[in-house]
XYZ file of C-alpha atoms in Angstrom:
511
model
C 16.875 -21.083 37.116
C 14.504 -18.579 36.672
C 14.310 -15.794 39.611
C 10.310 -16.216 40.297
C 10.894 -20.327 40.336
C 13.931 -19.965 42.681
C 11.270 -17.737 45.682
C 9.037 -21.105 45.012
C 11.926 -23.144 45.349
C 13.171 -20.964 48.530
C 9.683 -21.199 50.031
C 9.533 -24.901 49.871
C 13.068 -25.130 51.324
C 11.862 -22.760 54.544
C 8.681 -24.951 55.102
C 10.351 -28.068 54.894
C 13.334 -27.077 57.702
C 11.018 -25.225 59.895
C 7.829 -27.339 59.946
C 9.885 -30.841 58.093
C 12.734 -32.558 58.403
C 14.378 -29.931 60.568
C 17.922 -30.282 59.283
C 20.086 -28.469 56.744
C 21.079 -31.733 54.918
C 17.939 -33.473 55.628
C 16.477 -30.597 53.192
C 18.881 -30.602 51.419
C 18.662 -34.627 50.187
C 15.055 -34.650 50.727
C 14.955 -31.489 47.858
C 17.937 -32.663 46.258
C 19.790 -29.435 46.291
C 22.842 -28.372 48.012
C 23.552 -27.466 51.540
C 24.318 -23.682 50.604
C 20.855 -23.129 49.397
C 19.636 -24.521 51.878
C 21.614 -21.781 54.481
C 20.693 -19.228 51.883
C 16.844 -20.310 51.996
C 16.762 -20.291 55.558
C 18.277 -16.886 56.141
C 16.249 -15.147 53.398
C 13.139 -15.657 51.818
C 14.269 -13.541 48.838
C 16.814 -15.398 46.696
C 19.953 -13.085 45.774
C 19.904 -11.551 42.334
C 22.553 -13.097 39.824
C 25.737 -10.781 38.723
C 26.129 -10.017 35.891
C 29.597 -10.966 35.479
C 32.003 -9.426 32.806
C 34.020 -11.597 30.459
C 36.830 -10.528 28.291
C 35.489 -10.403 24.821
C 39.008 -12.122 23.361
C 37.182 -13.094 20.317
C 36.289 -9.010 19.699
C 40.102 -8.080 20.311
C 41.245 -8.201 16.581
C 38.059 -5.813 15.519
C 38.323 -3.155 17.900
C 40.025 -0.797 16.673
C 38.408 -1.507 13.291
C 35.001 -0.833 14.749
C 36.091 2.324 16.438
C 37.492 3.798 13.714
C 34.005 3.093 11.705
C 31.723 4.730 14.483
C 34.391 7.553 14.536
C 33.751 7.979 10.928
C 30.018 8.053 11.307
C 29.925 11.137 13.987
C 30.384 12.883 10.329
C 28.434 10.944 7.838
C 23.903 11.675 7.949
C 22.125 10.304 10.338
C 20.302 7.722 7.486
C 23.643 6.511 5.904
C 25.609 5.760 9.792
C 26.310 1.462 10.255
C 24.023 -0.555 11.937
C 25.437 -3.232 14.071
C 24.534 -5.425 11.426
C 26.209 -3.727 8.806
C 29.856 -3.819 11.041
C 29.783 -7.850 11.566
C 29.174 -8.108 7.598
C 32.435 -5.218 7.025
C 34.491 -7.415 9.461
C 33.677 -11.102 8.211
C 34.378 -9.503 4.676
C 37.298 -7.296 5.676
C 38.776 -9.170 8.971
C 38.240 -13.060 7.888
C 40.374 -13.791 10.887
C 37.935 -12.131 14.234
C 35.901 -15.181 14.892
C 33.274 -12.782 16.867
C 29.807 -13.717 16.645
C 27.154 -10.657 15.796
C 25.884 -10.905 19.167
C 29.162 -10.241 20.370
C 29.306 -6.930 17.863
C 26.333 -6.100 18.379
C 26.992 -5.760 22.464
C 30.210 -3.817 21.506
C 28.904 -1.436 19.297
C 26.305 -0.693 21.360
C 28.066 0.057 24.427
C 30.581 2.225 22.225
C 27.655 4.242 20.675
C 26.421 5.025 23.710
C 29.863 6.221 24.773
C 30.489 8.308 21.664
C 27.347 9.817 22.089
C 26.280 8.130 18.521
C 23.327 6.809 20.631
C 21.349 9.243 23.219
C 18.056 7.753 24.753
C 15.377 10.342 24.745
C 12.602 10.516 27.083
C 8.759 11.240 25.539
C 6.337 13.072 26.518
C 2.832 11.625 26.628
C -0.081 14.112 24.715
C -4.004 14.416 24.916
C -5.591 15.156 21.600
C -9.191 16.769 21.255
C -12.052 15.353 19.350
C -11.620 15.805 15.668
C -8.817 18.656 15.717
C -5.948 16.156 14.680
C -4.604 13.382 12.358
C -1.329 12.343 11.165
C -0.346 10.961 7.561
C 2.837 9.076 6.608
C 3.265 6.789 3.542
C 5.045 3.175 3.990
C 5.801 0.414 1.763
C 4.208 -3.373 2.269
C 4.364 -5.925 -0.757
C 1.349 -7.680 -2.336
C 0.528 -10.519 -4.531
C -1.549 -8.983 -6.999
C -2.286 -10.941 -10.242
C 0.146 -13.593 -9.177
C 3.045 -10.825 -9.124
C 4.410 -10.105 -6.163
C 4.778 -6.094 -6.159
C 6.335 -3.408 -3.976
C 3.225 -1.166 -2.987
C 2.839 2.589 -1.261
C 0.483 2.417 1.145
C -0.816 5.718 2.427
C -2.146 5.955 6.177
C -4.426 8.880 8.119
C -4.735 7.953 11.833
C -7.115 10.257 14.253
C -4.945 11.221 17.426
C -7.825 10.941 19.558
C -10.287 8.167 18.845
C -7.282 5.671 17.227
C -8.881 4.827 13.797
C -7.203 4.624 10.998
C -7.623 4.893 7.245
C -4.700 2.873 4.759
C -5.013 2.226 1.118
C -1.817 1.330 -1.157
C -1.160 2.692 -4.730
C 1.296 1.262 -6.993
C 3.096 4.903 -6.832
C 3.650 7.181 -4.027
C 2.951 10.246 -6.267
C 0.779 13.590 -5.709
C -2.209 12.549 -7.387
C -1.759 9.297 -5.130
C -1.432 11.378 -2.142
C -4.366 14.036 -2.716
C -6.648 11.093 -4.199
C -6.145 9.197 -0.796
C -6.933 12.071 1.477
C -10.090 12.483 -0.138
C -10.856 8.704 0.366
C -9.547 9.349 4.002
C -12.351 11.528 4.442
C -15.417 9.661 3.070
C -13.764 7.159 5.776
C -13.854 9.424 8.690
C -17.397 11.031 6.868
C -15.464 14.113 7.876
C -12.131 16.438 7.864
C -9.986 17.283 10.730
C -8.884 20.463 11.588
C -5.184 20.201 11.692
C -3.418 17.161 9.762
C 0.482 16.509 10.498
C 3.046 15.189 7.548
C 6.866 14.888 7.892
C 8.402 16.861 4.453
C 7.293 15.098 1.562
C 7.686 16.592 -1.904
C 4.230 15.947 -2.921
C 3.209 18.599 0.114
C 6.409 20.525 0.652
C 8.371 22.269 -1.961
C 10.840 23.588 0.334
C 12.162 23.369 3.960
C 12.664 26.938 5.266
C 13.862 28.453 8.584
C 12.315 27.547 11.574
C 8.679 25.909 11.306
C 8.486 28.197 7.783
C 7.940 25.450 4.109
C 7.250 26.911 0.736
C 3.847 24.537 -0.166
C 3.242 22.780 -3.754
C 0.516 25.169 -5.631
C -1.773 22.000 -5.762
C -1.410 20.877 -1.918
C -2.482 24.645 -1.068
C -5.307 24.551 -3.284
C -6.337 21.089 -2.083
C -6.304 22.254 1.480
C -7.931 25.520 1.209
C -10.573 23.387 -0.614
C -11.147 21.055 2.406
C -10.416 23.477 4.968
C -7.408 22.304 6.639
C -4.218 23.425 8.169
C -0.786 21.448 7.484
C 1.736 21.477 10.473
C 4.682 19.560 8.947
C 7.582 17.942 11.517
C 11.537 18.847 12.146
C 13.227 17.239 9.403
C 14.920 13.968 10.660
C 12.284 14.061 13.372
C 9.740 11.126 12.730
C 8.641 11.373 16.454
C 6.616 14.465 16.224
C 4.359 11.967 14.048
C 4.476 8.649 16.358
C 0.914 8.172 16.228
C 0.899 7.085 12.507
C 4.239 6.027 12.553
C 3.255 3.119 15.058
C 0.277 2.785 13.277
C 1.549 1.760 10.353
C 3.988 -0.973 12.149
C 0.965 -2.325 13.843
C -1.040 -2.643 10.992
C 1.399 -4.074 8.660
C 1.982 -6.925 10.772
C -2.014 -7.609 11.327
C -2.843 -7.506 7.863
C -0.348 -7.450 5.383
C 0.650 -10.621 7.098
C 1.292 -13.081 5.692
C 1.448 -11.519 2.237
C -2.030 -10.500 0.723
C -2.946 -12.418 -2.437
C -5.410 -9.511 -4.959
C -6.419 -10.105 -8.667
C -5.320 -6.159 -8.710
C -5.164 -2.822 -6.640
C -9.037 -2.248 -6.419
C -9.559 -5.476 -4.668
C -6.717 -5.401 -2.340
C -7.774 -1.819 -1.280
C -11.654 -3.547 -0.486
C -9.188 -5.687 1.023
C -7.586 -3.116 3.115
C -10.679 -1.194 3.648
C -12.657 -4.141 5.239
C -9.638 -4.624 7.809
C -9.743 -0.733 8.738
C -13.377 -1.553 10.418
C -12.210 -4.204 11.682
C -9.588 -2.533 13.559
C -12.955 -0.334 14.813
C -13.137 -3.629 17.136
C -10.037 -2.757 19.405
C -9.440 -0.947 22.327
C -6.637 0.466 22.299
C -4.273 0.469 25.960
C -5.373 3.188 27.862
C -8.914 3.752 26.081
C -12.052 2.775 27.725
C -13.955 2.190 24.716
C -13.057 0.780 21.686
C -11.688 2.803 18.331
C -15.443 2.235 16.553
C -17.297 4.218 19.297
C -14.369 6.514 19.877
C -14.708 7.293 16.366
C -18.460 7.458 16.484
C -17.958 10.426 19.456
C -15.467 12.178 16.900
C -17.555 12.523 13.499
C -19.906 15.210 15.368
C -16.373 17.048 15.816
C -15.144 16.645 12.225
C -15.637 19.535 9.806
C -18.337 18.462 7.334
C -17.174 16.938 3.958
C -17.122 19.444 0.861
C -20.155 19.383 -1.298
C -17.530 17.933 -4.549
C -14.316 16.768 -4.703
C -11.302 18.823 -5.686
C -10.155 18.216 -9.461
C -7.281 16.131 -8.811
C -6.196 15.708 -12.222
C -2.781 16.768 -13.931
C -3.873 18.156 -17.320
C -1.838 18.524 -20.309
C -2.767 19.383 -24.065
C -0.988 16.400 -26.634
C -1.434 16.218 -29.593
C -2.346 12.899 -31.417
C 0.642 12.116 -33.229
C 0.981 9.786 -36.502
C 0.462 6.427 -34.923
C -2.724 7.322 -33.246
C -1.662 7.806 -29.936
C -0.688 11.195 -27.353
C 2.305 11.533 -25.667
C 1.604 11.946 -21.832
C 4.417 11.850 -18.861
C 6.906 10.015 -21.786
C 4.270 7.473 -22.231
C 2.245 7.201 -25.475
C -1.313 6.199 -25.485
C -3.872 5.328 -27.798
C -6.696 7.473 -28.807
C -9.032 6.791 -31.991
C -8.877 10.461 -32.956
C -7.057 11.577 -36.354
C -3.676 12.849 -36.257
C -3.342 16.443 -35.566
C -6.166 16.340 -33.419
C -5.270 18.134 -29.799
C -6.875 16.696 -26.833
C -7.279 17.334 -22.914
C -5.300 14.804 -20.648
C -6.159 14.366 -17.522
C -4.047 12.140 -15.150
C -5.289 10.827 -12.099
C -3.322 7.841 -9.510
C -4.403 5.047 -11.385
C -6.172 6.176 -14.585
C -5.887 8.670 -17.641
C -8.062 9.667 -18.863
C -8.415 11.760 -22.769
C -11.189 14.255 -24.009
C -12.183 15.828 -27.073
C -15.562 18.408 -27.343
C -16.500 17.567 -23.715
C -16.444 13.919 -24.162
C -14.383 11.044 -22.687
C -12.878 9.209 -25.933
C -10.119 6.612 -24.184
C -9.199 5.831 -20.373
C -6.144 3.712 -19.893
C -4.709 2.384 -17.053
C -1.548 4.873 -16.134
C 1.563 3.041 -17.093
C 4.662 4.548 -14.693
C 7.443 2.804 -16.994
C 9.060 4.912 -19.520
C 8.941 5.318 -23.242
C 6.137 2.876 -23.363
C 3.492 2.187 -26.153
C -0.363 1.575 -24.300
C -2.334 1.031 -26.983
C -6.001 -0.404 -27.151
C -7.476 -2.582 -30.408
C -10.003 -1.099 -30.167
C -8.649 2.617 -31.013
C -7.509 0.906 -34.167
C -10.419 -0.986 -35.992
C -11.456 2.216 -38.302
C -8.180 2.452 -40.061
C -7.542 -1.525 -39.625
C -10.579 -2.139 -41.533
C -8.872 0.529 -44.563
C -5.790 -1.602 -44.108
C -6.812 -5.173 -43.087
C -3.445 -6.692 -43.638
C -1.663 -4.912 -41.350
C -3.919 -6.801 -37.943
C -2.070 -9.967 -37.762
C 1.246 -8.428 -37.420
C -0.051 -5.028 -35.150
C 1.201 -4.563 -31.684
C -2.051 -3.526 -30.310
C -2.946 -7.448 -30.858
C -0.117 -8.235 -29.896
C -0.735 -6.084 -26.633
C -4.098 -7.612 -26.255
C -3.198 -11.031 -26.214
C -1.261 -10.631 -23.246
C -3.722 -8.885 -21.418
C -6.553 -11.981 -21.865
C -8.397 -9.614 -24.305
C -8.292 -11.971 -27.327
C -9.182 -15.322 -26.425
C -8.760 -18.646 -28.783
C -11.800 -18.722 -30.166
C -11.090 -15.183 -31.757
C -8.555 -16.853 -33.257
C -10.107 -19.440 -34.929
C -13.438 -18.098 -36.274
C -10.620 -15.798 -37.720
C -8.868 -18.990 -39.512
C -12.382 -20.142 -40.364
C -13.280 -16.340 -41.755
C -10.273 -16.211 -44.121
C -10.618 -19.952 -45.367
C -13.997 -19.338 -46.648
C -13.959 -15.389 -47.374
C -10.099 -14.976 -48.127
C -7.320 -13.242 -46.588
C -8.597 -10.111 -46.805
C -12.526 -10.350 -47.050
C -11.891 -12.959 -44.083
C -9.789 -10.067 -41.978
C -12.494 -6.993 -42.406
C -15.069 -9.552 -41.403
C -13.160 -9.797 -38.498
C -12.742 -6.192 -38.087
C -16.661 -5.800 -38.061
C -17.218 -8.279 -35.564
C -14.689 -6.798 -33.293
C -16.277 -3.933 -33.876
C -19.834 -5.505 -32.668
C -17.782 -5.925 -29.238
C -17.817 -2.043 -29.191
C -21.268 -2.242 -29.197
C -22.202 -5.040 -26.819
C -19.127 -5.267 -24.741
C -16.449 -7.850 -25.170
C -18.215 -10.730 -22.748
C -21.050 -11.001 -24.850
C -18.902 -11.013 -28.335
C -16.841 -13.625 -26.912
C -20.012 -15.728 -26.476
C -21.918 -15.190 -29.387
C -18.585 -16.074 -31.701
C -18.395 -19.463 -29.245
C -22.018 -20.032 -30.269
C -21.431 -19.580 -33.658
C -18.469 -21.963 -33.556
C -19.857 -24.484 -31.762
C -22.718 -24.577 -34.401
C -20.286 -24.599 -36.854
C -21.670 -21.111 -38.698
C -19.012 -19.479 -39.319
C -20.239 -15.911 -40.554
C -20.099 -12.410 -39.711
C -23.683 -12.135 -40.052
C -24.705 -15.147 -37.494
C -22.956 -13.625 -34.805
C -24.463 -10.425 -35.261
C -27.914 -12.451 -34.876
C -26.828 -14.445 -31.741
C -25.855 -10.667 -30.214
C -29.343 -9.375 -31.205
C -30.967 -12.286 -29.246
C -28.771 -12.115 -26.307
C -29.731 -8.518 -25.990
C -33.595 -9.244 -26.227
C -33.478 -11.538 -23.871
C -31.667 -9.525 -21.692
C -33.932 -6.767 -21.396
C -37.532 -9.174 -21.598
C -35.748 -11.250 -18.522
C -34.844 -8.031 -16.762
C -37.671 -6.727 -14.119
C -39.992 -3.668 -15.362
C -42.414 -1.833 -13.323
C -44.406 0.318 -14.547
C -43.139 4.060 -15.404
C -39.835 2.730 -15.657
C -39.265 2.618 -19.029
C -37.023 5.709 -19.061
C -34.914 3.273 -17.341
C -33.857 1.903 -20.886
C -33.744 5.646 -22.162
C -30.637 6.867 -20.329
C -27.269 5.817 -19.668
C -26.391 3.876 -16.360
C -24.389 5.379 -14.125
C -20.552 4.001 -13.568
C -18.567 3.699 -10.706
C -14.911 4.205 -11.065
C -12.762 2.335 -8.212
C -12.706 5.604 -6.253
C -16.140 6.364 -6.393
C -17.341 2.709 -5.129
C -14.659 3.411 -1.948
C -16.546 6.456 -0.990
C -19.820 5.120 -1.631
C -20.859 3.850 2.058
C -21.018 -0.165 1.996
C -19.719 0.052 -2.011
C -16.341 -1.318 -0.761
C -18.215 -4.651 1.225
């Protein structure tokens, strides 16, 4: 029986002898328990405290010495690679089929014995008070998402403030040092501010080398980045993750609010809108121990936090490839498309997510960063100049085969193809087919794609219908569109684009 039911119990026992019945077994059939309680109740309103009793572990005799001689072992092997309790019931139902112990019953054992070998030393912490805006902490962890209907293993990187609580976490598919830079600048369009000091453990995209002491020879890029924002790094004891609890428990906590159960993205942008809406969310709690919650804590902190830089730092990697034979430049062992001749030297500038390849001050090709190795990325699009010299080599070219499995060439490509080369021939068909494509370049893919459906479903099958059905689409875009007056320059320049970085930092782009 539980302790807190057995005072109830007791108390009923006392009131019914003293005020009751009157007799020990009158209580005692009246309550239905026995006579000692009774005598016990009486004499103390306080029940006595069970013992813990100790029973020979009989079952545990055959793996003792087997378990000792592992912990022994581990006084000598790293911290990271010593057996978990876990680990020594597996060993022993592998290596000692005949110990019937349970893993509770290990787990007790081992335990105790760690303790004993000094293998286990409980530490006491001490509690610290953090000023407003001179501290946050930054740790990477790893969560799993759904994204595209693949379940993937994701780095998330998180930036808690030590004094108001909030935090900051967005995941990339890599944990790498354009990664980590990019998300300290999102960090601080977060915050709409910098901290003074931020605290890491060693991590090679920061820390290039542990030295003596508190001393660490810094990556070239992580010093520029922080002399650009106007930071100091502190970085922990190695094998010390304490000296960073704050974001340590923060990313614990968080991963079991909201990356459970697993999140379900069509890719990385929209989990991290994902990821950024439950960040103010999180502004709703108050935290044990706070008397406000972390979204006015927060608000309290920004007048603390150094102001944001008027630009960004560059955060690309650049490198100079050349374009080699099959129209594409060799970047991080990857090769990538680019419609440039071959020869031709370009810039290449690699970001987390994106790179990105210029040519005379002018983006030519962005591809999504590929982080196999040895792989071909190669866009259709890159292609259709020398395709339309060499029409027969499309149907058998692996940048359509490429773009079939990405969705980028839907059936009805295929068959106003078909329908192209039945009435124009093979090859007449195939640079018709070229030309429309290349119609897409102008007008953007959607609107291709609905103009050939047009044509199909109207059964006019030509090159030059679809070009008609594009022109109309487009003047009835812009005559539908709303014009005030002095806006026509509106229609003279080029609208601006947001990348998936820029619409994080853009206040409310991310809702």
């Amino acid at each position: 029986m539980d302790w807190s039911k057995k005072v109830e119990l007791f108390e009923q026992i006392r009131r019914e002898y003293e005020f009751g019945i009157g007799t020990i077994a009158g209580v005692a059939r009246k309550l239905k328990v026995h006579r000692r309680m009774v005598r016990e109740a009486v004499g103390s309103a306080l029940p006595k405290r069970r013992k813990k009793t100790s029973r020979p572990r009989w079952k545990m005799a055959p793996a003792v010495e087997f378990v000792d001689r592992i912990l022994e072992a581990d006084k000598k092997a790293p911290r990271k690679q010593r057996h978990t309790a876990h680990r020594i019931w597996e060993r022993i139902r592998c290596e000692l089929p005949a110990c019937q112990a349970g893993e509770r019953t290990i787990r007790q054992y081992v335990h105790d014995r760690k303790r004993a070998l000094g293998l286990l030393v409980p530490e006491t912490f001490i509690p610290q008070s953090y000023e407003w805006g001179v501290e946050a902490q930054v740790d990477w962890y790893e969560a799993y998402a759904d994204l595209g209907g693949e379940r993937r293993k994701l780095q998330v990187f998180a930036m808690r403030s030590m004094a108001s609580g909030a935090a900051f976490h967005c995941a990339f598919a890599h944990a790498t040092q354009q990664a980590f830079l990019e998300a300290h600048e999102r960090a601080f369009a977060y915050f709409t501010g910098v901290f003074q000091r931020l605290r890491y453990d060693n991590l090679t995209a920061a820390v290039k080398r542990v030295m003596r002491g508190a001393r660490r020879e810094e990556t070239t890029r992580f010093v520029a980045f922080r002399s650009h924002w106007r930071f100091t790094a502190e970085f922990c004891t190695p094998n010390e993750p304490q000296e960073k609890g704050g974001v340590e428990g923060e990313a614990g906590y968080f991963r079991r609010n909201h990356w459970v159960p697993v999140p379900q993205a069509a890719d990385l942008a929209e989990l991290n809108r994902h990821l950024l809406a439950a960040c103010r969310q999180e502004e709703q709690r108050t935290i044990a121990g706070h008397t406000q919650n972390v979204g006015t804590a927060l608000l309290l902190e920004r007048e603390h936090l150094l102001p944001l830089a008027a630009e960004g730092a560059d955060l690309a990697q650049i490198s100079f490839p050349s374009i080699t034979s099959l129209g594409c430049a060799k970047v991080l062992t990857n090769a990538y498309s680019v419609p440039l001749p071959a020869g031709t030297q370009v810039q290449a500038k690699v970001y987390a997510s994106v790179i990105e390849f210029w040519h005379d001050g002018r983006c030519l090709a962005r591809h999504e960063r590929c982080y196999g190795r040895q792989q071909q990325i190669l866009d259709l699009e890159h292609y259709l100049d020398v395709l339309y010299r060499k029409p027969g080599a499309l149907a058998g070219s692996r940048p359509l085969e490429q773009a079939r499995r990405a969705g980028l060439w839907p059936a009805s490509f295929d068959r106003i193809w078909e329908a192209l080369m039945e009435k124009q021939g093979k090859q007449s068909g195939t640079k018709q087919m070229i030309e429309l494509l290349k119609l897409g370049q102008r007008h953007g893919r959607p609107r291709l794609q609905e103009a050939i459906e047009q044509a199909l479903a109207s059964q006019c099958v030509d090159a030059a219908a679809v070009q008609h059905l594009l022109q109309t689409q487009e003047l009835q875009h812009v005559c539908c569109e709303p014009m005030e007056i002095g806006c026509l320059a509106h229609y003279q320049r080029p609208l601006p684009v947001l990348n998936e970085y820029e619409q994080l930092l853009t206040p409310g782009g991310a809702q």
